XYZ file of C-alpha atoms in Angstrom:
635
model
C -15.518 45.681 -109.468
C -12.498 45.344 -106.791
C -12.380 47.947 -103.593
C -8.813 48.179 -102.309
C -9.635 50.367 -99.399
C -9.578 53.785 -97.533
C -5.988 53.773 -98.535
C -4.914 56.298 -101.374
C -4.396 54.242 -104.211
C -2.067 54.773 -107.254
C -1.942 52.074 -110.070
C 1.281 52.416 -112.285
C 0.660 51.151 -115.814
C 3.987 49.633 -116.236
C 6.962 48.844 -114.804
C 10.163 48.997 -117.253
C 12.257 51.844 -116.537
C 9.678 54.524 -115.678
C 7.943 52.929 -113.884
C 10.289 51.950 -112.089
C 11.776 55.065 -111.341
C 8.233 56.502 -110.432
C 8.412 54.460 -107.843
C 12.022 55.509 -106.437
C 10.786 59.308 -106.494
C 7.635 58.199 -104.190
C 10.523 55.920 -101.999
C 12.373 59.307 -102.294
C 9.637 61.915 -100.899
C 8.028 58.992 -98.360
C 11.259 59.279 -96.599
C 11.804 62.639 -96.273
C 7.831 62.865 -94.997
C 6.021 60.346 -93.453
C 2.244 59.976 -94.736
C -1.409 58.265 -94.508
C -1.872 54.939 -96.384
C -0.901 54.492 -99.702
C -1.135 51.829 -102.119
C 0.768 51.406 -105.078
C -0.627 48.711 -107.894
C 2.305 47.996 -110.180
C 0.541 46.156 -113.192
C 2.561 44.807 -116.602
C 2.609 41.370 -118.026
C 6.791 41.893 -118.371
C 8.766 41.281 -115.392
C 8.337 44.210 -113.243
C 11.327 46.117 -113.240
C 13.495 46.150 -116.731
C 9.865 45.093 -118.680
C 10.228 43.881 -121.818
C 12.840 45.740 -124.050
C 15.458 45.612 -121.348
C 14.406 41.673 -120.429
C 17.694 40.229 -118.683
C 16.602 37.417 -120.410
C 17.297 38.687 -124.122
C 20.348 37.840 -126.524
C 23.471 38.798 -124.739
C 24.916 39.763 -127.706
C 22.660 42.874 -127.775
C 24.205 45.886 -127.068
C 23.100 49.343 -125.065
C 23.283 52.569 -127.797
C 25.509 54.532 -125.009
C 28.080 53.580 -122.442
C 28.036 52.021 -119.770
C 28.680 55.818 -117.517
C 25.321 57.080 -119.173
C 22.266 55.842 -118.045
C 20.125 55.570 -115.161
C 16.708 55.152 -113.578
C 17.780 56.810 -109.891
C 19.584 60.290 -109.925
C 23.006 60.657 -108.576
C 25.429 63.633 -108.655
C 24.849 66.818 -109.654
C 21.082 65.305 -110.393
C 20.516 65.158 -106.814
C 20.969 69.073 -106.457
C 17.260 69.097 -108.063
C 15.720 66.510 -108.010
C 16.495 64.597 -104.146
C 17.801 61.195 -103.539
C 16.314 57.700 -101.558
C 18.045 55.619 -100.044
C 18.610 53.329 -103.139
C 19.459 55.651 -105.928
C 21.531 54.288 -107.701
C 23.046 54.565 -111.453
C 23.939 51.153 -113.716
C 27.827 51.931 -113.579
C 27.648 52.211 -109.821
C 25.269 49.105 -109.987
C 27.459 47.264 -112.284
C 31.370 47.867 -110.040
C 29.639 46.573 -106.967
C 27.887 43.659 -108.855
C 29.004 43.256 -111.805
C 33.110 44.257 -111.673
C 34.058 41.673 -113.963
C 32.049 43.180 -117.092
C 32.849 46.725 -115.853
C 36.116 47.736 -117.316
C 37.535 51.202 -115.831
C 36.259 54.502 -117.267
C 32.946 53.080 -117.821
C 33.175 53.636 -121.514
C 32.496 50.434 -123.228
C 28.814 49.764 -124.176
C 27.471 46.695 -122.920
C 24.477 44.367 -123.324
C 21.015 45.622 -122.852
C 20.517 42.168 -120.538
C 22.861 43.738 -117.997
C 20.860 46.467 -117.929
C 17.868 44.854 -117.698
C 19.371 43.030 -114.165
C 19.743 46.545 -113.111
C 16.271 47.971 -113.602
C 15.253 44.657 -111.633
C 17.281 44.826 -108.754
C 16.983 48.733 -108.497
C 12.509 47.646 -108.893
C 13.319 44.919 -105.757
C 15.149 47.397 -103.343
C 12.521 49.687 -103.927
C 9.762 48.130 -103.356
C 11.196 46.250 -100.431
C 12.255 49.949 -98.660
C 9.279 51.169 -99.395
C 6.746 48.456 -98.059
C 8.931 49.061 -94.694
C 7.329 52.540 -94.330
C 5.163 52.680 -91.657
C 1.121 53.240 -93.984
C 2.836 52.090 -97.598
C 2.250 48.927 -99.092
C 2.908 47.664 -102.918
C 1.229 45.539 -105.018
C 2.449 43.980 -107.935
C 0.104 42.330 -111.000
C 0.951 40.817 -113.716
C -1.640 41.914 -116.186
C -2.097 43.646 -118.599
C -4.527 47.023 -118.581
C -6.801 47.480 -121.474
C -9.095 50.316 -120.379
C -8.639 53.120 -118.332
C -12.092 54.861 -117.684
C -13.578 57.472 -114.900
C -16.122 56.705 -112.157
C -17.848 58.547 -109.944
C -15.458 56.287 -107.354
C -12.021 56.970 -109.296
C -10.158 56.005 -111.907
C -11.378 52.069 -113.110
C -8.314 50.443 -114.777
C -9.643 46.359 -116.685
C -7.106 44.461 -116.951
C -6.915 41.412 -119.499
C -7.518 38.591 -116.834
C -11.080 40.200 -116.249
C -10.179 42.213 -112.842
C -11.222 46.098 -112.246
C -8.732 47.950 -109.979
C -10.275 51.713 -108.903
C -7.790 54.075 -108.441
C -7.630 57.784 -106.561
C -4.669 58.169 -109.567
C -3.017 56.463 -112.455
C 0.340 56.639 -113.855
C 1.013 55.618 -117.332
C 4.273 54.574 -117.933
C 3.950 52.943 -121.237
C 6.973 51.982 -123.389
C 6.793 50.971 -126.862
C 3.460 49.745 -127.916
C 2.949 47.644 -131.214
C 0.883 49.949 -133.999
C -0.731 49.482 -137.463
C 1.704 49.509 -140.036
C 0.995 51.902 -142.332
C -0.513 51.434 -145.881
C 2.512 50.626 -148.178
C 3.342 48.211 -145.235
C 0.886 47.160 -145.409
C 0.326 45.716 -148.504
C 2.901 44.454 -148.316
C 2.193 41.924 -145.292
C -0.813 41.085 -147.426
C 0.312 39.924 -150.204
C 3.634 38.271 -147.799
C 0.788 36.510 -146.283
C -0.969 35.377 -149.847
C 2.246 33.987 -151.404
C 3.368 31.794 -147.854
C 6.309 34.819 -147.228
C 8.123 35.733 -144.123
C 7.388 39.003 -143.497
C 8.142 40.102 -140.193
C 6.907 43.833 -139.072
C 8.535 46.764 -136.877
C 9.144 44.926 -133.348
C 11.294 45.038 -130.373
C 14.136 43.109 -131.025
C 12.814 40.941 -127.687
C 9.689 40.097 -129.322
C 11.514 38.783 -132.990
C 12.283 34.790 -133.411
C 15.408 35.471 -136.103
C 15.456 31.943 -135.512
C 12.718 31.610 -138.377
C 15.165 33.499 -141.611
C 16.494 30.681 -143.121
C 20.040 29.539 -143.650
C 21.264 29.878 -146.634
C 19.144 32.092 -148.300
C 18.367 35.500 -149.428
C 16.681 37.976 -146.695
C 15.553 41.707 -147.382
C 16.362 44.245 -144.605
C 14.435 47.000 -144.506
C 15.847 50.486 -141.720
C 20.263 50.167 -140.709
C 19.629 51.703 -137.369
C 19.953 50.063 -134.079
C 16.972 47.180 -135.204
C 19.240 45.689 -137.540
C 22.122 45.907 -136.137
C 20.290 43.552 -133.718
C 19.209 40.973 -136.688
C 22.512 40.775 -137.901
C 24.436 39.892 -134.959
C 21.720 37.041 -133.979
C 22.022 35.176 -137.275
C 26.273 35.725 -137.564
C 27.714 35.595 -133.900
C 24.315 34.272 -132.265
C 24.436 31.530 -135.126
C 27.519 30.538 -134.522
C 30.351 33.035 -136.819
C 32.797 34.619 -135.176
C 35.155 37.822 -135.913
C 39.093 38.028 -135.734
C 41.099 40.535 -136.172
C 43.354 40.971 -138.954
C 46.544 42.876 -138.630
C 47.669 45.521 -136.394
C 44.617 48.330 -137.446
C 41.194 47.544 -136.566
C 39.664 45.856 -139.588
C 37.571 42.342 -138.426
C 37.530 38.851 -140.461
C 34.150 37.002 -140.379
C 34.844 33.516 -139.682
C 30.869 32.028 -141.445
C 29.161 28.648 -139.881
C 27.360 28.478 -142.732
C 23.991 28.936 -140.933
C 23.920 32.616 -141.520
C 21.395 34.057 -144.495
C 22.308 36.613 -146.898
C 21.450 39.745 -146.132
C 20.099 42.543 -148.488
C 20.446 45.824 -146.333
C 18.889 48.544 -147.431
C 16.912 52.196 -145.574
C 16.308 56.376 -147.338
C 20.680 56.823 -147.218
C 21.628 53.963 -147.327
C 24.250 53.557 -144.631
C 23.604 52.373 -141.161
C 24.302 55.456 -138.669
C 27.406 56.490 -138.064
C 29.465 54.951 -135.215
C 29.752 56.567 -132.279
C 33.307 58.557 -131.423
C 35.715 56.277 -129.099
C 36.663 60.061 -127.176
C 35.310 59.664 -123.973
C 32.432 61.632 -122.107
C 28.900 61.989 -123.482
C 30.058 65.369 -125.315
C 33.720 64.428 -126.589
C 35.750 67.007 -124.110
C 36.954 70.072 -126.527
C 33.564 71.016 -127.828
C 32.444 74.159 -126.520
C 28.948 75.913 -127.865
C 30.377 79.346 -128.052
C 27.230 80.611 -130.540
C 24.242 79.139 -129.490
C 24.580 79.789 -126.249
C 21.754 80.525 -123.465
C 22.708 84.153 -123.784
C 22.189 84.477 -127.620
C 18.945 82.246 -127.529
C 17.486 84.985 -125.302
C 18.581 87.937 -127.263
C 16.364 85.975 -130.349
C 14.076 85.605 -127.842
C 13.311 89.116 -126.799
C 13.599 90.219 -130.402
C 11.198 87.297 -131.572
C 9.065 86.273 -128.493
C 8.578 82.526 -130.223
C 11.398 81.723 -132.266
C 12.064 79.858 -135.563
C 14.495 76.761 -135.959
C 15.321 77.492 -139.352
C 15.332 81.229 -139.021
C 17.208 81.951 -135.513
C 18.907 78.701 -133.735
C 19.770 76.467 -136.830
C 22.890 79.362 -138.235
C 24.118 79.269 -134.246
C 24.296 75.439 -134.133
C 25.566 75.951 -138.009
C 28.198 78.155 -136.431
C 29.064 75.999 -133.854
C 29.348 72.768 -135.912
C 31.540 74.420 -138.520
C 33.927 76.385 -135.587
C 34.927 72.890 -133.821
C 35.799 71.058 -137.548
C 38.026 73.616 -138.432
C 39.515 74.234 -135.272
C 40.025 70.377 -134.747
C 41.452 69.884 -138.951
C 43.691 73.445 -138.018
C 44.971 71.824 -134.834
C 45.851 68.169 -136.927
C 47.055 69.561 -139.848
C 48.814 72.863 -139.408
C 50.384 72.735 -142.494
C 46.637 72.716 -144.316
C 46.342 76.305 -143.661
C 47.572 80.042 -143.108
C 48.858 81.029 -139.852
C 45.240 83.938 -139.667
C 42.682 81.659 -141.078
C 41.677 80.387 -137.539
C 41.327 83.786 -136.044
C 39.718 85.084 -139.261
C 37.332 82.469 -138.951
C 36.367 83.179 -136.042
C 35.550 86.606 -136.580
C 33.739 85.578 -140.121
C 31.287 82.745 -137.548
C 30.698 86.412 -134.987
C 30.494 89.002 -137.027
C 28.487 86.887 -140.188
C 24.247 86.982 -139.072
C 23.466 85.868 -141.958
C 22.119 82.546 -142.593
C 23.445 78.659 -144.334
C 24.100 79.563 -148.332
C 25.675 83.354 -147.122
C 27.369 81.325 -144.839
C 28.367 78.506 -146.964
C 29.673 81.300 -149.854
C 31.661 83.404 -147.068
C 33.354 80.594 -145.918
C 34.252 79.036 -149.193
C 35.983 82.721 -150.032
C 38.084 82.540 -146.570
C 38.812 78.760 -147.623
C 40.147 79.729 -151.021
C 41.744 82.565 -149.752
C 43.663 81.022 -146.939
C 43.572 77.228 -147.533
C 42.328 76.670 -150.689
C 42.932 72.483 -150.349
C 40.293 72.557 -147.652
C 36.859 71.657 -148.804
C 34.309 73.581 -146.796
C 32.690 70.627 -144.568
C 28.681 71.194 -145.210
C 27.729 69.010 -141.557
C 24.222 68.708 -143.515
C 25.909 65.891 -145.910
C 26.518 63.503 -143.600
C 22.912 62.269 -143.498
C 22.622 62.128 -147.103
C 26.604 60.375 -147.457
C 25.310 59.923 -151.716
C 23.823 62.188 -152.810
C 23.713 63.037 -156.001
C 25.675 59.909 -157.163
C 24.675 57.280 -159.245
C 26.434 53.438 -159.205
C 26.520 51.625 -162.480
C 26.459 48.319 -160.563
C 25.988 46.676 -157.133
C 29.703 45.453 -156.945
C 30.499 48.879 -157.416
C 28.282 50.802 -154.795
C 29.331 47.765 -152.151
C 33.130 48.910 -152.561
C 31.693 52.707 -151.713
C 30.002 51.275 -149.165
C 33.014 49.691 -147.906
C 35.057 52.167 -148.369
C 32.678 54.783 -146.020
C 32.516 51.894 -143.579
C 36.384 51.795 -143.295
C 36.011 55.949 -143.423
C 33.890 55.884 -140.288
C 35.975 53.591 -138.317
C 39.145 55.154 -138.268
C 37.076 58.336 -137.554
C 35.401 56.912 -134.872
C 39.170 55.208 -133.226
C 40.472 58.917 -133.993
C 38.080 60.238 -130.903
C 38.926 63.801 -130.293
C 41.676 64.079 -133.331
C 38.942 64.076 -135.555
C 37.729 66.911 -137.171
C 34.372 64.631 -138.523
C 33.554 62.886 -134.839
C 33.813 66.975 -132.724
C 31.900 68.463 -135.314
C 28.941 65.390 -134.531
C 30.551 66.192 -130.750
C 28.896 69.627 -131.537
C 25.614 69.175 -132.939
C 25.199 65.772 -130.189
C 26.058 69.046 -127.857
C 23.958 71.630 -129.801
C 20.542 69.100 -129.345
C 20.585 68.620 -125.878
C 20.406 72.423 -125.088
C 17.896 72.224 -127.958
C 15.579 69.801 -126.060
C 14.335 71.828 -122.693
C 13.793 74.836 -125.166
C 11.253 72.805 -127.098
C 10.005 71.712 -123.779
C 9.385 75.088 -122.581
C 7.515 75.912 -125.427
C 10.374 78.597 -127.359
C 10.531 77.061 -130.945
C 6.965 77.691 -132.326
C 5.036 74.560 -132.945
C 5.071 74.626 -137.143
C 8.812 75.124 -136.527
C 9.076 71.548 -134.913
C 6.988 69.694 -136.601
C 8.611 70.899 -139.959
C 12.104 71.707 -139.314
C 13.556 69.725 -135.770
C 10.912 66.399 -136.945
C 11.314 67.419 -140.310
C 14.961 67.170 -141.115
C 16.942 67.810 -138.188
C 16.091 64.750 -135.830
C 17.015 63.020 -138.935
C 20.190 64.418 -139.486
C 21.284 64.677 -135.581
C 20.246 60.599 -135.016
C 21.859 59.330 -138.231
C 24.592 61.044 -137.093
C 25.086 61.225 -132.936
C 22.948 58.456 -132.365
C 24.962 54.974 -133.810
C 25.946 51.836 -132.383
C 29.463 51.098 -131.308
C 32.623 51.726 -134.062
C 32.907 47.886 -132.745
C 29.158 47.454 -134.805
C 30.133 49.030 -137.644
C 33.847 46.996 -137.168
C 31.681 44.393 -138.347
C 29.631 45.059 -140.600
C 31.902 45.582 -143.224
C 33.744 42.115 -142.008
C 30.345 41.082 -142.802
C 29.826 42.653 -146.478
C 33.589 42.052 -147.141
C 32.550 38.446 -146.669
C 29.989 38.273 -148.777
C 27.258 37.761 -145.764
C 25.910 41.365 -145.945
C 25.101 43.351 -148.956
C 24.087 46.793 -149.241
C 21.313 47.742 -152.213
C 21.591 51.559 -151.602
C 20.044 54.517 -151.374
C 15.942 55.692 -151.089
C 16.008 51.810 -151.268
C 12.255 50.740 -152.872
C 9.991 47.214 -150.611
C 7.297 45.842 -152.629
C 6.300 41.812 -153.630
C 6.579 40.262 -157.214
C 3.808 38.652 -157.526
C 4.900 36.750 -160.512
C 8.214 35.762 -159.088
C 6.280 35.054 -155.695
C 8.857 36.859 -153.854
C 9.242 40.533 -151.872
C 11.994 43.184 -154.520
C 13.673 46.067 -153.745
C 15.921 48.104 -155.373
C 17.563 51.489 -154.944
C 17.064 54.383 -157.997
C 20.312 55.354 -158.418
C 21.949 51.773 -158.384
C 22.237 49.651 -161.678
C 21.531 46.232 -162.513
C 18.229 43.467 -161.586
C 15.426 43.679 -157.731
C 17.378 41.511 -155.034
C 14.634 39.205 -154.554
C 13.954 37.222 -151.411
C 11.021 35.232 -149.524
C 12.122 36.739 -146.389
C 11.441 40.631 -145.509
C 12.599 42.434 -141.592
C 11.251 46.044 -141.253
C 14.099 46.295 -139.098
C 12.648 49.151 -136.946
C 10.392 49.662 -133.677
C 7.177 49.841 -134.120
C 6.210 53.435 -134.543
C 5.570 56.197 -132.157
C 2.168 57.194 -132.138
C -0.887 57.227 -130.779
C -2.558 57.998 -133.873
C -1.427 54.369 -134.799
C -1.042 52.384 -131.532
C -2.387 48.715 -131.202
C -2.454 49.164 -127.413
C -6.004 48.362 -126.206
C -5.631 50.895 -123.760
C -4.044 54.016 -125.958
C -6.941 53.458 -128.161
C -9.692 52.790 -125.211
C -8.515 56.254 -123.894
C -9.009 57.886 -127.340
C -12.173 56.294 -127.720
C -13.589 57.309 -123.993
C -12.724 60.887 -124.816
C -10.715 60.267 -121.665
C -7.189 61.287 -123.690
C -6.847 63.165 -126.847
C -3.775 63.207 -129.578
C -1.782 66.387 -129.215
C -2.472 68.598 -132.399
C -0.764 71.691 -133.904
C -1.386 74.136 -137.109
C 0.497 73.272 -140.605
C 1.356 76.205 -142.401
C -1.421 76.195 -144.224
C -3.349 76.394 -141.402
C -4.931 72.756 -141.844
C -4.723 70.643 -137.969
C -2.564 68.090 -138.127
C -2.008 65.547 -135.360
C 1.270 64.772 -132.922
C 3.204 61.653 -132.668
C 2.053 61.463 -128.255
C -1.024 63.002 -126.634
C -1.711 66.096 -125.283
C -0.945 66.986 -121.706
C -0.280 69.584 -119.512
C 2.842 71.386 -118.345
C 4.630 68.915 -115.483
C 3.536 67.115 -114.124
C 2.447 65.969 -117.482
C -1.477 65.215 -117.000
C -3.636 63.707 -119.806
C -5.769 66.937 -121.798
C -9.101 64.742 -122.641
C -11.169 65.341 -125.514
C -12.786 68.341 -124.209
C -9.851 70.419 -123.721
C -9.517 69.417 -119.779
C -7.052 67.853 -117.877
C -7.785 64.768 -115.950
C -6.268 65.601 -112.901
C -6.112 62.001 -111.684
C -4.183 60.642 -115.161
C 0.021 61.059 -115.828
C 1.883 60.953 -117.743
C 5.416 58.932 -118.591
C 7.266 58.144 -121.631
C 6.647 57.544 -124.839
C 3.410 58.967 -125.383
C 4.931 62.719 -124.375
C 6.645 62.813 -127.826
C 4.792 65.646 -128.732
C 5.775 67.994 -125.557
C 8.873 66.636 -125.472
C 11.343 66.433 -128.474
C 14.075 63.372 -128.509
C 12.048 61.381 -125.417
C 14.751 59.691 -124.257
C 14.642 56.033 -122.956
C 17.331 56.596 -119.995
C 18.131 59.360 -117.913
C 21.773 60.651 -118.609
C 23.863 59.917 -114.824
C 24.080 62.853 -113.018
C 23.069 65.417 -115.877
C 20.763 68.402 -115.996
C 17.166 67.243 -114.773
C 16.052 70.197 -117.330
C 17.791 68.107 -119.925
C 19.956 64.671 -119.831
C 17.832 63.758 -116.894
C 14.212 65.150 -117.565
C 12.354 61.725 -117.234
C 13.766 61.648 -113.783
C 12.568 64.892 -113.206
C 8.819 63.787 -114.587
C 8.820 60.800 -112.096
C 9.506 63.595 -109.421
C 7.053 65.765 -110.059
C 4.483 63.310 -110.652
C 5.388 61.698 -107.072
C 5.530 64.609 -105.616
C 2.477 65.768 -106.470
C 0.449 62.160 -106.028
C 2.236 62.192 -102.330
C 1.392 65.646 -101.905
C -2.161 64.668 -102.209
C -2.318 61.489 -100.493
C -2.140 63.842 -98.104
C -4.405 66.942 -98.434
C -7.130 63.467 -99.475
C -6.695 61.704 -95.989
């Protein structure tokens, strides 16, 4: 066992964005106050800084899911009012303007390559390390090894590495990202059958870990999932194989020129459609979106009456009113001829005075529309999450036609920006999500309601409408569908293995015709973010040794139900062990906080509030501030 001397030793396990943010936060605090000797050991087999997901070596075709002006791994702007900046604090947009100006259009509203963000993280990690090592008494050591065990010892925490080395540290910061996960029962059976039949099966994976070149050209490939991983698959087997897109006419339509080396993608998912494209309107929440019902004052009033809130009963009615208000105010501004002059004022009065639930509000709203705007339908935001609900299609060709119309409409509304009632309503939904996040973290919503309502249906709705790809990807998908390279299976597609045919099979119960067959199936999704399903030796070992336990909540029937992440203390988040005691020496950042932080973000918003969109920086800052202070106390 290796001892590292008399310094206060901090082991940072994970050197991706969160590990880098933690180092930058240590730098910020040590620059403000000198301290005793401190050794920081960073452990990650991937490149330190970008980690695996943001590898600068990955394909330049993979795009970020947020515009360049959004993400940062260090505090800038208004965030620094509560999270102090270090000497190297710099957002991605600031870095890109300085080091990659040719890729930085005015406004930073584009969606850059993920490899570019990886280069930013590489730069930030290097600069932070260099600045830390210039400080008196601070040493930073990098180890490109995987930590496979963390155990308590009388002398501290012992970290066993995959090369056999053991490091003893005074404190451990778990800054893990996505880790491998066990397959669910259905997927496991498919994987076994695929193995028996020598079929090509790709389990849920980080896209940088997938060899898309192994998918055969000219053959059908089934893809389960139509989220962001699907678009990586789509672009890699088309443009990545020599195909290209070109604009057609004066509009937003693209045409795909095939290389002849593409597979035939057969794509299916629960809703049958991809996530809706992001609007081209500038800013993370479009200008003009205003929450007047789901406000802090309204929530505080509810909490005084109910103490712990229920999302469905107390919060969703307020969010729904803001979504409805935004939709009709935008529509009335764009199409005033549809409405009587008094409609908006009557709608505002209805939304302000009616304390009823979703169903009654809808009935009252429809009566108002019938009287004031008979040609306008009542807007149901929930229907956006199930666009083909209640519909069936006699043939696959019929469904393809409907899907192309759906994609074209999504493209048109995205380019309409703030003039689109639908995209502005989605903007209001997204604004509400940002306000809801800290409420969940603070425990203001009951855990049962969070699991049943927020994670049960609201998360899917808001992800499918507000967390989609840049509109470019939907344009490309529509072009590929017209070219016959991509075909859609339909809603609630079921995937299986047909042993008689010796291949995979998939079919939607809402689309007529025979099932689709292929000898390759790609699970176009990330590994499940659940500590109970993790295949990480480190995570499973922590729970086996009793150093950690999964978060647990009682369901409506009083039975225990495990959450996604670890059970942790309030910020700074320390592990809670199997006996219910805080492990003072082990701090958690990132995805494994998903049971206490809904919608754990990959990156912080540049200039965002530390309580919401810059929460990942606040978490890193809390851990760094605590450990810098603790180093002084034990010196």
